[in-house]
Amino acid sequence: MLRVTELKLPLDHPPEALRQAILARLDIAAEDLLDYSIARRANDARRKSAILMVYSVDVTVADEAAVLAKCASDGHVRLTPDTTYRFVTGASPPPGRPRPVVIGTGPCGLFAGLILAQMGFRPIIVDRGKVVRERTKDTWGLWRRGVLDPESNVQFGEGGAGTFSDGKLYSQIKDPRFLGRKVLTEFVKAGAPPEILTEAHPHIGTFRLVTMVESIRATIESLGGEYRFGNRVEDIDTDVQPDGTRRVRGLQLHTGDYLEADHVVLAVGHSARDTFHMLHERGVFIEPKPFSLGVRIEHPQSWIDKARFGACAGHPDLGAAAYSLSHHCANGRTVYSFCMCPGGRVVAATSEVGRVATNGMSQYSRQEFNANSGLVVGIDPARDYPQGPLAGIALQQHWESLAFVAGGSSYAAPGQKLGDFLAGRPSTTLGEVVPSYKPGVTLTDLAQCLPDFVIEAMREALPVFGRQIPGYAHPDAMMTGVETRTSSPIRITRGKDLQSLNTAGLYPAGEGAGYAGGILSAAVDGIKVAEAVALSMTA
């Protein structure tokens, strides 16, 4: 089979046009094209007056060798890559050996558990939060009533933080083994729409993610895996081997139970701050890592659609428009858009009492009124929090606490219109853009809850972004604070065997450990770590 890429057609092309484009590219007769299927579909909207659909297709031809020889100089005609996932081993651990333990049920923990279960290792999966349906009720309790459950919220519980997001399933990670394809395939098996296998920027949305994580849980349990919800890991038990190395021996749970374990996947997510403190106290090697601070910015989705697609805005093959922005500032900072959610809403994402943090989410349809994204500024440990490996956590908590106060100490978020933000004055009334954040927005001055260098950088970048996307810098655009949890502020450093540098048997993984930045990359990292655990257990 051949993979043909970069086939460009007009937005409203007839169905037969794709077949004709394949014949023209390969320079073959119609009867020599036996079959084809779409491998990837994207749009090219750089020229709003002439938007194109861009296809990659897998084709079966009568004489493959002849076509390859004819197209040898065409970099867009190659053999279709083999994306089949192959397990690295099967279960054969010695009798009586402890089962592998996965801490966390976000995308990383979910796929670490799934791969271990599919290889026959019967993992035990531990999560401090609740099953996804109960967790959803608790999360809505914060959004609707301002009632926070510190153990069951946007950050903690089955599905992880990605459950309450846009459900983006694309990444820029290098993936030579096509592990991302394994992730997408398992998601489709669990109920995701098949389109995620072909769309260039696939997404799922919260409601579909809920049913999918339930389905994957059922698969893991059917293969002998075991879930333990409502179990927070309170301590890690280690001993020193004769050669002087330290190894994991078990986990102490907050329920009082002790879980014997010598292979532990640590997939706790970026908000398990108490777990990070515990690991640091126990001597597990941790180092600080850059992250970003800022706000969520909202515009009517119609503004973004018009700016990106022009007269084609609203076309069913285009959907809700997205954007990606970046600007390097005079003060040495970089301002960029983060986690853009078309047709979505800003949500309360805190997991700690007395603090406010924001995030964005969308449903699969992306049909809500506003577009939102993070508008964030990169910060660096050496420059901004050199006090130690956990100083970034303290910095996040500081600004989240100030945001809680600025919002009225009720889990309402502080908000400000863009025009007022640029002018340095508090907002007192809303304009054309109605904020979507629940339990509510308190109009104020965001300078109360962001560092001066962040304010300075965003004030420089906003007019620049307004020239790139008409309407972006509209004075009524809504800014809601604070966005602090763009990524983990630490890295639990691991070696080539994917184990902690100084604690054998501990496998730091995913976003919380500093090795991923979204659903797909976290899930891929979960697969890699599961493979490392399996190979170690069968060595």
XYZ file of C-alpha atoms in Angstrom:
539
model
C 0.000 0.000 0.000
C 1.185 3.536 -0.778
C 0.820 6.721 1.270
C 0.177 9.794 -0.880
C 0.375 13.117 0.965
C -0.316 16.804 0.320
C -3.276 16.349 -2.008
C -4.910 19.784 -2.021
C -8.472 20.397 -3.158
C -10.889 23.354 -2.926
C -13.048 23.490 0.193
C -16.239 22.562 -1.648
C -14.811 19.919 -3.938
C -17.083 17.061 -5.127
C -16.366 13.576 -3.679
C -14.948 12.280 -6.963
C -12.287 15.023 -6.972
C -10.103 13.190 -4.468
C -9.959 10.073 -6.626
C -9.072 12.197 -9.646
C -6.318 13.929 -7.666
C -4.823 10.540 -6.741
C -4.846 9.408 -10.376
C -3.174 12.638 -11.463
C -0.506 12.524 -8.763
C 0.392 8.889 -9.488
C -0.096 9.281 -13.245
C -2.015 6.015 -13.545
C -5.160 4.894 -15.345
C -8.431 4.703 -13.448
C -8.509 0.902 -13.585
C -5.075 0.736 -11.902
C -6.363 2.431 -8.731
C -7.877 -0.489 -6.860
C -8.799 1.226 -3.577
C -8.000 4.178 -1.336
C -8.784 5.466 2.154
C -8.210 8.789 3.876
C -5.318 8.670 6.358
C -5.405 12.331 7.354
C -7.498 15.391 6.565
C -6.695 19.013 7.355
C -7.493 22.476 6.086
C -5.195 25.205 4.857
C -6.815 28.565 5.668
C -3.811 30.797 5.075
C -5.744 32.377 2.187
C -9.266 33.014 3.459
C -10.502 33.594 -0.067
C -9.262 30.192 -1.235
C -9.344 27.723 1.671
C -8.082 24.259 0.755
C -8.656 20.770 2.121
C -5.405 18.813 2.410
C -5.445 15.005 2.320
C -3.098 12.125 2.942
C -4.451 8.884 1.516
C -3.475 5.222 1.532
C -3.890 3.677 -1.901
C -3.803 0.208 -3.382
C -2.647 0.082 -6.989
C -2.286 -2.677 -9.557
C 1.518 -2.372 -9.849
C 2.996 -0.860 -6.692
C 6.626 -1.290 -7.710
C 6.076 0.504 -11.011
C 4.341 3.436 -9.322
C 7.092 3.753 -6.716
C 9.739 3.758 -9.442
C 7.832 6.374 -11.440
C 7.374 8.594 -8.354
C 10.854 8.068 -6.887
C 11.570 11.804 -6.902
C 8.207 12.729 -5.351
C 8.601 12.975 -1.577
C 4.832 12.763 -1.182
C 4.551 9.208 -2.503
C 5.949 6.519 -0.221
C 5.094 3.130 1.192
C 2.410 3.353 3.874
C 4.101 3.095 7.267
C 3.329 0.103 9.487
C 1.515 1.595 12.493
C 0.634 -1.730 14.109
C 1.343 -1.812 17.842
C 3.327 -4.827 19.054
C 3.681 -5.757 22.702
C 7.269 -5.885 23.925
C 6.706 -8.944 26.112
C 4.106 -11.033 27.889
C 3.551 -11.734 31.567
C 5.852 -14.280 33.182
C 6.828 -12.747 36.545
C 8.029 -15.165 39.242
C 5.286 -16.596 41.498
C 4.539 -14.413 44.510
C 6.083 -11.277 43.033
C 4.074 -8.091 43.785
C 1.846 -6.855 40.996
C 2.815 -3.571 39.288
C 1.092 -0.509 40.735
C 0.000 2.547 38.757
C -0.677 5.736 40.745
C -3.138 7.980 38.910
C -5.889 7.401 36.358
C -5.306 10.304 33.990
C -4.313 9.584 30.378
C -0.830 8.442 31.381
C -1.956 6.137 34.184
C -4.881 4.917 32.106
C -2.640 3.732 29.270
C 0.089 2.431 31.560
C -2.586 0.313 33.226
C -4.157 -0.739 29.933
C -0.884 -1.854 28.319
C 0.199 -3.733 31.455
C -3.200 -5.435 31.569
C -3.065 -6.329 27.875
C 0.354 -7.896 28.435
C -1.049 -9.961 31.309
C 0.463 -8.196 34.339
C -2.823 -7.542 36.205
C -1.888 -4.048 37.482
C -3.272 -2.416 40.600
C -4.357 1.150 39.794
C -4.650 3.603 42.670
C -6.302 7.031 42.584
C -7.034 9.508 45.353
C -10.222 10.624 43.601
C -13.474 8.959 42.618
C -14.884 7.124 39.611
C -15.576 9.518 36.783
C -19.365 9.803 37.224
C -19.088 10.695 40.914
C -16.152 12.964 40.191
C -18.209 14.798 37.564
C -20.894 15.547 40.156
C -18.274 16.929 42.557
C -16.735 19.061 39.812
C -20.130 20.533 38.927
C -20.571 21.203 42.648
C -17.716 23.705 42.450
C -18.877 25.196 39.169
C -22.512 25.590 40.167
C -22.416 26.085 43.947
C -18.846 27.109 44.755
C -18.302 23.955 46.853
C -14.847 22.380 46.482
C -13.954 18.768 47.270
C -10.121 18.758 47.518
C -9.976 15.055 46.619
C -12.504 15.051 43.741
C -12.380 17.901 41.251
C -11.031 18.973 37.864
C -7.562 17.696 38.794
C -8.201 14.529 40.828
C -10.213 11.445 39.937
C -10.732 8.993 37.116
C -9.695 10.445 33.761
C -7.395 13.101 35.205
C -7.378 16.784 34.303
C -7.829 15.961 30.609
C -11.397 14.800 31.224
C -12.490 18.411 31.741
C -10.749 19.938 28.756
C -11.182 20.211 25.027
C -10.053 16.601 24.685
C -7.329 17.514 22.185
C -5.694 14.406 20.738
C -2.749 15.806 18.838
C 0.823 16.478 19.842
C 4.157 17.580 18.421
C 6.142 14.819 20.119
C 8.419 12.593 18.057
C 6.630 9.283 17.669
C 8.654 6.941 15.431
C 6.802 3.855 16.740
C 3.355 5.378 16.109
C 2.331 4.920 19.743
C -0.104 7.784 19.277
C -1.935 5.586 16.777
C -2.302 2.920 19.457
C -3.821 5.551 21.760
C -6.307 6.749 19.150
C -7.240 3.195 18.202
C -7.978 2.296 21.831
C -10.035 5.472 22.195
C -12.151 4.502 19.174
C -12.655 1.035 20.678
C -13.822 2.792 23.845
C -16.395 4.900 22.017
C -14.575 7.852 20.468
C -15.747 8.908 16.987
C -13.733 7.159 14.232
C -12.922 10.583 12.749
C -10.151 11.028 15.325
C -8.099 8.541 13.278
C -8.065 10.824 10.240
C -8.533 14.423 11.387
C -5.323 16.450 11.602
C -6.407 18.030 14.896
C -8.742 15.496 16.515
C -10.581 16.184 19.751
C -13.251 14.464 21.796
C -14.744 16.743 24.449
C -15.675 16.125 28.051
C -18.914 14.162 27.762
C -17.395 11.572 25.419
C -14.253 11.278 27.517
C -16.371 10.301 30.519
C -17.829 7.260 28.799
C -14.488 6.353 27.222
C -12.547 6.178 30.489
C -15.327 4.017 31.908
C -14.984 1.662 28.949
C -11.204 1.430 29.302
C -11.600 0.734 33.026
C -13.929 -2.145 32.187
C -11.343 -3.511 29.741
C -8.551 -3.337 32.314
C -10.694 -5.063 34.945
C -11.715 -7.784 32.482
C -8.003 -8.515 31.989
C -7.372 -8.909 35.721
C -6.487 -5.325 36.617
C -7.769 -3.828 39.862
C -8.814 -0.258 40.645
C -8.668 1.309 44.089
C -10.370 4.707 44.108
C -10.403 6.974 47.150
C -6.861 5.906 48.050
C -4.266 8.644 48.344
C -0.640 7.560 48.508
C 0.614 9.010 51.771
C 4.151 7.614 51.828
C 6.590 5.563 49.821
C 8.526 2.727 51.438
C 12.070 2.082 50.217
C 15.078 0.045 51.313
C 18.773 0.105 50.478
C 20.158 -2.823 48.505
C 23.577 -4.423 49.188
C 25.027 -2.498 46.258
C 23.921 0.777 47.856
C 21.015 1.491 45.522
C 17.595 2.370 46.877
C 14.501 0.459 45.747
C 10.766 0.864 46.198
C 9.205 -1.770 48.458
C 5.683 -0.510 49.003
C 3.174 2.286 49.358
C 1.417 3.542 52.452
C -2.130 4.648 51.665
C -4.001 7.294 53.630
C -6.615 4.678 54.528
C -4.000 2.887 56.624
C -3.524 0.090 54.106
C -0.055 -0.931 52.954
C 0.453 -1.981 49.339
C 3.502 -4.107 48.629
C 5.076 -3.003 45.336
C 8.484 -3.048 43.685
C 7.375 -1.570 40.326
C 5.415 1.670 40.701
C 4.298 3.938 37.854
C 3.985 7.477 39.209
C 1.388 9.134 36.940
C -0.086 11.598 39.413
C -0.640 14.663 37.203
C 0.709 18.192 37.613
C -1.417 19.161 40.633
C -0.452 16.443 43.146
C 1.518 18.954 45.149
C 1.351 17.073 48.450
C 2.717 13.968 46.706
C 5.608 15.982 45.300
C 6.442 17.254 48.781
C 6.329 13.699 50.171
C 8.641 12.378 47.453
C 11.072 15.229 48.028
C 11.118 14.538 51.764
C 11.849 10.876 51.028
C 14.840 11.831 48.928
C 13.484 11.063 45.452
C 15.413 13.202 42.981
C 13.349 16.181 41.783
C 14.393 19.268 39.864
C 12.521 22.473 39.000
C 11.106 22.918 35.502
C 9.829 25.933 33.540
C 6.096 26.549 33.324
C 3.890 29.557 32.564
C 1.550 32.017 34.261
C -1.260 34.118 32.876
C -5.001 34.234 32.316
C -7.779 32.809 30.166
C -8.918 35.143 27.399
C -12.378 34.890 25.781
C -13.855 36.153 22.528
C -17.108 35.265 20.777
C -16.349 32.245 18.614
C -17.917 34.066 15.667
C -15.152 36.671 15.852
C -12.449 34.026 15.613
C -14.277 32.165 12.832
C -14.560 35.346 10.776
C -10.935 36.306 11.378
C -9.624 32.862 10.398
C -12.066 31.765 7.682
C -13.519 34.991 6.292
C -16.636 34.393 4.192
C -16.289 30.631 4.752
C -16.906 30.961 8.501
C -19.491 28.433 9.585
C -18.726 25.950 6.832
C -19.441 22.430 8.163
C -16.104 21.052 6.965
C -14.190 23.722 8.877
C -15.940 23.697 12.239
C -14.992 26.189 14.951
C -11.758 28.013 14.211
C -8.704 27.762 16.447
C -5.536 29.833 16.655
C -1.972 29.700 17.938
C -0.057 32.857 18.863
C 3.378 33.702 20.216
C 5.346 36.897 20.820
C 8.841 37.495 22.196
C 8.819 40.614 24.366
C 11.345 43.349 25.058
C 11.679 42.169 28.687
C 12.929 38.783 27.500
C 9.640 36.989 28.138
C 7.552 34.999 25.692
C 3.763 35.396 25.624
C 1.798 32.675 23.891
C -1.639 31.145 23.557
C -2.111 27.869 25.372
C -4.724 25.112 25.231
C -7.051 26.958 22.848
C -10.659 25.759 23.235
C -12.942 26.677 20.320
C -16.622 26.950 21.167
C -16.019 26.180 24.822
C -15.914 27.725 28.261
C -13.526 28.755 31.027
C -13.744 26.471 34.052
C -12.705 26.496 37.683
C -9.695 24.183 37.935
C -8.512 24.549 41.512
C -7.877 21.537 43.723
C -6.988 23.423 46.911
C -9.073 25.321 49.430
C -8.695 29.093 49.250
C -7.183 29.195 45.776
C -8.464 29.970 42.258
C -7.063 28.464 39.071
C -8.643 28.444 35.609
C -8.634 26.127 32.628
C -10.585 25.753 29.389
C -12.830 23.004 28.069
C -15.085 22.224 25.087
C -17.574 19.562 24.181
C -17.159 17.528 21.000
C -19.555 19.825 19.128
C -17.624 22.988 20.071
C -20.873 24.913 19.768
C -20.813 27.130 22.850
C -20.750 30.861 22.306
C -17.193 31.795 23.279
C -13.710 30.775 22.245
C -11.089 30.786 24.974
C -7.421 30.054 25.408
C -4.687 30.555 27.911
C -2.753 33.805 27.460
C 0.403 32.942 29.356
C 3.970 34.054 29.941
C 6.855 31.635 30.229
C 8.856 31.691 33.459
C 12.109 29.995 34.339
C 13.472 28.450 37.568
C 16.861 30.158 37.475
C 15.302 33.566 36.918
C 12.020 33.391 38.797
C 12.124 30.698 41.492
C 15.709 29.646 42.282
C 14.953 28.698 45.893
C 14.762 24.942 45.286
C 12.996 22.130 43.429
C 9.578 22.875 44.925
C 9.750 26.667 44.673
C 7.616 26.657 41.512
C 4.768 25.038 43.446
C 4.962 27.763 46.082
C 4.906 30.392 43.328
C 1.763 28.883 41.775
C 0.047 28.733 45.161
C 0.949 32.352 45.939
C -0.785 33.735 42.837
C -3.724 31.340 43.111
C -4.306 32.565 46.677
C -4.238 36.191 45.555
C -6.679 35.349 42.751
C -9.041 33.792 45.303
C -9.023 37.036 47.306
C -9.331 39.239 44.194
C -12.354 37.192 43.127
C -14.123 37.770 46.420
C -12.950 34.711 48.417
C -15.803 32.580 47.066
C -14.137 30.678 44.167
C -15.371 33.356 41.780
C -12.512 34.358 39.495
C -11.085 37.863 39.043
C -11.820 39.234 35.582
C -11.001 42.308 33.537
C -11.836 43.605 30.070
C -8.882 43.761 27.725
C -9.213 47.502 27.165
C -9.163 48.181 30.904
C -6.210 45.806 31.323
C -4.180 47.737 28.741
C -5.169 51.045 30.359
C -4.273 49.844 33.853
C -7.701 50.474 35.351
C -10.118 48.069 37.078
C -13.138 46.887 35.128
C -16.532 47.814 36.543
C -18.940 46.753 33.774
C -19.064 44.057 31.126
C -19.004 44.799 27.404
C -19.845 42.646 24.417
C -18.121 39.536 25.759
C -19.888 37.671 28.560
C -17.510 35.533 30.641
C -18.328 31.823 30.789
C -16.495 30.972 34.023
C -18.574 29.443 36.797
C -19.258 29.974 39.695
C -18.834 33.564 38.499
C -16.470 36.425 37.696
C -15.670 39.423 39.895
C -14.649 42.445 37.831
C -11.437 43.938 39.162
C -7.807 44.656 38.224
C -5.800 41.540 37.349
C -2.609 43.297 38.396
C -3.572 42.241 41.944
C -2.928 38.584 41.186
C -0.214 38.419 38.539
C 3.512 39.304 38.654
C 4.507 42.652 37.215
C 6.610 41.038 34.492
C 3.600 39.014 33.344
C 1.429 42.127 33.180
C 4.146 44.018 31.286
C 4.655 41.210 28.766
C 0.951 40.701 28.085
C 0.398 44.427 27.577
C 3.096 44.382 24.907
C 1.831 41.209 23.211
C -1.906 41.931 23.040
C -1.744 44.679 20.377
C 0.581 42.452 18.339
C -1.897 39.586 18.502
C -4.671 42.016 17.575
C -2.879 42.765 14.320
C -2.512 39.050 13.592
C -6.140 38.156 14.383
C -8.628 40.996 13.822
C -10.790 41.392 16.904
C -8.400 39.620 19.258
C -7.423 42.868 21.002
C -11.015 44.160 21.127
C -11.407 46.212 24.333
C -14.349 44.051 25.451
C -12.477 40.746 25.205
C -12.626 39.089 28.629
C -9.583 38.091 30.653
C -10.086 35.758 33.636
C -7.393 34.843 36.157
C -5.371 32.977 36.920
C -3.946 30.306 34.597
C -1.141 28.681 36.603
C -1.253 24.979 35.785
C -0.059 24.991 32.209
C 2.396 22.216 33.066
C 4.168 20.688 36.025
C 6.634 23.015 37.791
C 8.896 20.023 38.557
C 10.552 17.105 36.825
C 11.020 13.799 38.644
C 14.074 12.953 36.608
C 14.454 9.449 35.233
C 17.181 7.514 33.464
C 17.281 5.603 30.192
C 15.450 2.717 31.870
C 12.658 5.225 32.724
C 13.198 4.703 36.465
C 13.898 7.469 38.960
C 17.549 8.450 38.976
C 17.983 7.408 42.594
C 14.985 5.199 43.456
C 14.822 1.915 41.541
C 11.360 0.589 40.817
C 9.811 4.066 40.712
C 8.791 5.084 37.184
C 7.929 8.822 36.972
C 5.554 9.324 34.062
C 3.298 11.762 32.289
C 2.596 15.424 32.819
C 3.067 15.546 36.581
C 6.554 14.092 36.355
C 7.473 16.567 33.612
C 7.396 14.222 30.614
C 4.210 15.173 28.758
C 2.000 18.115 27.910
C -1.468 16.971 26.971
C -3.696 13.924 26.636
C -1.935 12.268 23.705
C 1.645 12.809 24.854
C 0.746 11.689 28.385
C -0.906 8.523 27.071
C 2.105 7.767 24.859
C 4.407 8.211 27.838
C 2.203 5.827 29.795
C 2.722 3.189 27.101
C 6.500 3.659 27.157
C 6.677 3.370 30.917
C 4.398 0.309 30.968
C 6.746 -1.359 28.493
C 9.745 -0.534 30.684
C 7.993 -2.009 33.726
C 7.059 -5.167 31.825
C 10.586 -5.708 30.521
C 12.022 -5.204 34.010
C 9.568 -7.662 35.544
C 10.382 -10.338 32.975
C 14.153 -9.823 32.869
